[in-house]
Amino acid sequence: SGLNFHGNVEGDDIYKGTVDVVVCDGFVGNSVLKASEGVATMIVSFLRQEFSRNPWRKLSALLAMPVLGRWAQVHATVGRPYAREQGTAKAFVEGATRAAWWVATVTTLLIAAAVMGPAGLAAVAVVWAAVTVYARRVTAWLGGVTGDTIGAGGEGAEVIAALTWAAFFHVRGAA
């Protein structure tokens, strides 16, 4: 059988990706689901609150987030093989050179610093760390990157950047 039974898992294993499927009774499953929904709702509320305090902050984030997302896609791709024989993202992977990474990184740092200041630079650092871990895990799991994993990395980077900015502004506002 292609099944690989892992055994009992802890609550944090659900989000770590230790296993693909968690089997539990209805009460526990519903409790985990409701807690996850509550955390997601809290994060969205936190982001709305932080970015609605200042219209410039919201505009800055809207300008900088796509830049960080695209940069994350380049970062996740450079030096990694393409996981498939063919596909629409193969040309992107083949074109993602070390020189392209440097140009994208310098451009991203300049835009993040100009638009968001220190919070922008903090977001670049956090996104760099998260995307590095993500790309390594994807490459180990699939043998390389795919168009879907590259796109997911970019979208995840935008969310991580928004959370970093909101936390940065929240801490600065509380100080």
Short mmCIF file of C-alpha atoms in Angstrom, two decimals:
data_model
loop_
_atom_site.label_atom_id
_atom_site.label_comp_id
_atom_site.label_asym_id
_atom_site.label_seq_id
_atom_site.Cartn_x
_atom_site.Cartn_y
_atom_site.Cartn_z
CA SER A 1 0.00 0.00 0.00
CA GLY A 2 1.11 3.57 -0.64
CA LEU A 3 0.00 4.64 2.84
CA ASN A 4 2.62 5.50 5.41
CA PHE A 5 1.10 5.50 8.89
CA HIS A 6 2.92 8.00 11.08
CA GLY A 7 1.17 7.39 14.38
CA ASN A 8 0.05 9.95 16.90
CA VAL A 9 0.84 13.59 16.19
CA GLU A 10 0.90 16.72 18.32
CA GLY A 11 -1.20 19.79 17.59
CA ASP A 12 1.68 21.73 16.06
CA ASP A 13 2.33 18.86 13.61
CA ILE A 14 -0.88 19.80 11.79
CA TYR A 15 0.69 23.03 10.50
CA LYS A 16 4.29 21.80 10.22
CA GLY A 17 3.41 19.35 7.48
CA THR A 18 4.57 16.33 9.47
CA VAL A 19 1.69 14.39 7.96
CA ASP A 20 -0.69 14.93 5.06
CA VAL A 21 -3.83 13.68 6.80
CA VAL A 22 -4.85 13.80 10.44
CA VAL A 23 -7.63 11.47 11.53
CA CYS A 24 -9.55 12.38 14.68
CA ASP A 25 -13.05 12.26 16.10
CA GLY A 26 -15.63 14.90 15.23
CA PHE A 27 -15.27 16.94 18.42
CA VAL A 28 -11.49 17.27 18.17
CA GLY A 29 -11.61 17.92 14.42
CA ASN A 30 -14.24 20.62 14.84
CA SER A 31 -12.28 22.21 17.70
CA VAL A 32 -9.10 22.35 15.60
CA LEU A 33 -11.03 23.75 12.64
CA LYS A 34 -12.76 26.43 14.73
CA ALA A 35 -9.52 27.42 16.46
CA SER A 36 -7.78 27.74 13.06
CA GLU A 37 -10.64 29.85 11.71
CA GLY A 38 -10.45 32.03 14.82
CA VAL A 39 -6.73 32.63 14.37
CA ALA A 40 -7.22 33.49 10.69
CA THR A 41 -10.03 35.92 11.55
CA MET A 42 -7.89 37.52 14.26
CA ILE A 43 -4.99 38.00 11.83
CA VAL A 44 -7.24 39.59 9.19
CA SER A 45 -8.74 41.88 11.83
CA PHE A 46 -5.26 42.83 13.07
CA LEU A 47 -4.12 43.64 9.53
CA ARG A 48 -7.21 45.73 8.79
CA GLN A 49 -6.79 47.65 12.04
CA GLU A 50 -3.09 48.39 11.48
CA PHE A 51 -3.41 49.40 7.84
CA SER A 52 -6.57 51.49 8.32
CA ARG A 53 -4.88 53.75 10.88
CA ASN A 54 -2.94 55.54 8.19
CA PRO A 55 -3.98 55.77 4.50
CA TRP A 56 -0.33 56.24 3.40
CA ARG A 57 0.57 52.99 5.17
CA LYS A 58 -2.14 51.12 3.29
CA LEU A 59 -1.08 52.59 -0.07
CA SER A 60 2.57 51.85 0.68
CA ALA A 61 1.77 48.24 1.48
CA LEU A 62 -0.29 47.87 -1.69
CA LEU A 63 2.65 49.19 -3.72
CA ALA A 64 5.36 47.16 -1.99
CA MET A 65 3.62 43.79 -1.55
CA PRO A 66 3.66 42.78 -5.24
CA VAL A 67 7.34 43.73 -5.46
CA LEU A 68 8.17 41.46 -2.54
CA GLY A 69 5.98 38.69 -3.98
CA ARG A 70 7.77 38.78 -7.34
CA TRP A 71 11.16 38.96 -5.68
CA ALA A 72 10.25 35.93 -3.56
CA GLN A 73 9.46 34.00 -6.74
CA VAL A 74 12.90 34.77 -8.13
CA HIS A 75 14.54 33.95 -4.79
CA ALA A 76 12.71 30.61 -4.56
CA THR A 77 13.76 29.71 -8.09
CA VAL A 78 17.44 30.64 -8.44
CA GLY A 79 19.74 27.64 -8.21
CA ARG A 80 16.90 25.13 -7.97
CA PRO A 81 15.94 22.57 -10.60
CA TYR A 82 12.57 22.42 -12.28
CA ALA A 83 10.66 19.44 -10.92
CA ARG A 84 8.99 18.47 -14.19
CA GLU A 85 10.16 17.55 -17.67
CA GLN A 86 8.08 20.36 -19.14
CA GLY A 87 5.69 23.05 -18.03
CA THR A 88 4.90 26.71 -18.31
CA ALA A 89 7.28 27.74 -15.54
CA LYS A 90 10.28 25.92 -16.99
CA ALA A 91 11.40 29.03 -18.92
CA PHE A 92 11.08 31.12 -15.75
CA VAL A 93 13.25 28.67 -13.82
CA GLU A 94 15.85 28.53 -16.60
CA GLY A 95 15.91 32.34 -16.84
CA ALA A 96 16.30 32.89 -13.11
CA THR A 97 20.05 33.45 -12.96
CA ARG A 98 22.24 34.64 -10.10
CA ALA A 99 22.56 38.01 -11.92
CA ALA A 100 18.76 38.29 -12.15
CA TRP A 101 18.56 37.51 -8.43
CA TRP A 102 20.98 40.34 -7.59
CA VAL A 103 19.08 42.84 -9.75
CA ALA A 104 15.76 41.76 -8.21
CA THR A 105 17.18 41.87 -4.68
CA VAL A 106 18.70 45.34 -4.98
CA THR A 107 15.55 46.69 -6.64
CA THR A 108 13.36 45.15 -3.93
CA LEU A 109 15.51 46.53 -1.12
CA LEU A 110 15.43 50.02 -2.63
CA ILE A 111 11.66 49.99 -3.18
CA ALA A 112 10.94 48.47 0.25
CA ALA A 113 13.16 51.04 1.99
CA ALA A 114 11.76 53.97 0.00
CA VAL A 115 8.11 53.02 0.40
CA MET A 116 8.01 51.41 3.84
CA GLY A 117 11.25 52.54 5.54
CA PRO A 118 12.68 50.25 8.23
CA ALA A 119 9.49 48.16 8.18
CA GLY A 120 10.14 47.42 4.50
CA LEU A 121 13.66 46.23 5.20
CA ALA A 122 12.39 44.10 8.09
CA ALA A 123 9.81 42.55 5.76
CA VAL A 124 12.47 41.73 3.15
CA ALA A 125 14.54 39.96 5.82
CA VAL A 126 11.58 37.95 7.15
CA VAL A 127 10.39 37.05 3.63
CA TRP A 128 13.94 36.03 2.65
CA ALA A 129 14.13 33.62 5.61
CA ALA A 130 10.64 32.18 5.05
CA VAL A 131 11.08 31.71 1.29
CA THR A 132 14.51 30.13 1.75
CA VAL A 133 13.04 27.51 4.09
CA TYR A 134 10.00 27.03 1.85
CA ALA A 135 12.05 26.57 -1.34
CA ARG A 136 14.40 24.10 0.34
CA ARG A 137 11.50 22.02 1.60
CA VAL A 138 9.71 22.08 -1.76
CA THR A 139 12.91 21.08 -3.56
CA ALA A 140 13.54 18.24 -1.11
CA TRP A 141 9.95 17.04 -1.40
CA LEU A 142 9.38 17.39 -5.16
CA GLY A 143 12.93 17.32 -6.46
CA GLY A 144 12.66 20.92 -7.66
CA VAL A 145 10.21 23.77 -8.03
CA THR A 146 7.08 23.96 -10.17
CA GLY A 147 4.96 26.84 -11.40
CA ASP A 148 2.46 26.18 -8.62
CA THR A 149 5.10 26.19 -5.88
CA ILE A 150 6.69 29.35 -7.29
CA GLY A 151 3.31 31.11 -7.35
CA ALA A 152 2.42 29.91 -3.86
CA GLY A 153 5.78 31.18 -2.59
CA GLY A 154 5.06 34.63 -4.03
CA GLU A 155 1.60 34.79 -2.50
CA GLY A 156 2.87 33.53 0.84
CA ALA A 157 5.60 36.17 0.74
CA GLU A 158 3.00 38.92 0.32
CA VAL A 159 1.08 37.67 3.35
CA ILE A 160 4.27 37.39 5.41
CA ALA A 161 5.28 40.91 4.36
CA ALA A 162 1.89 42.32 5.37
CA LEU A 163 2.06 40.58 8.75
CA THR A 164 5.61 41.83 9.30
CA TRP A 165 4.64 45.40 8.47
CA ALA A 166 1.56 45.28 10.66
CA ALA A 167 3.56 43.89 13.59
CA PHE A 168 6.31 46.47 13.03
CA PHE A 169 3.83 49.37 12.97
CA HIS A 170 1.90 47.97 15.92
CA VAL A 171 5.05 47.71 18.06
CA ARG A 172 6.23 51.17 17.00
CA GLY A 173 2.78 52.59 17.72
CA ALA A 174 2.74 51.00 21.16
CA ALA A 175 6.19 52.32 22.05
#
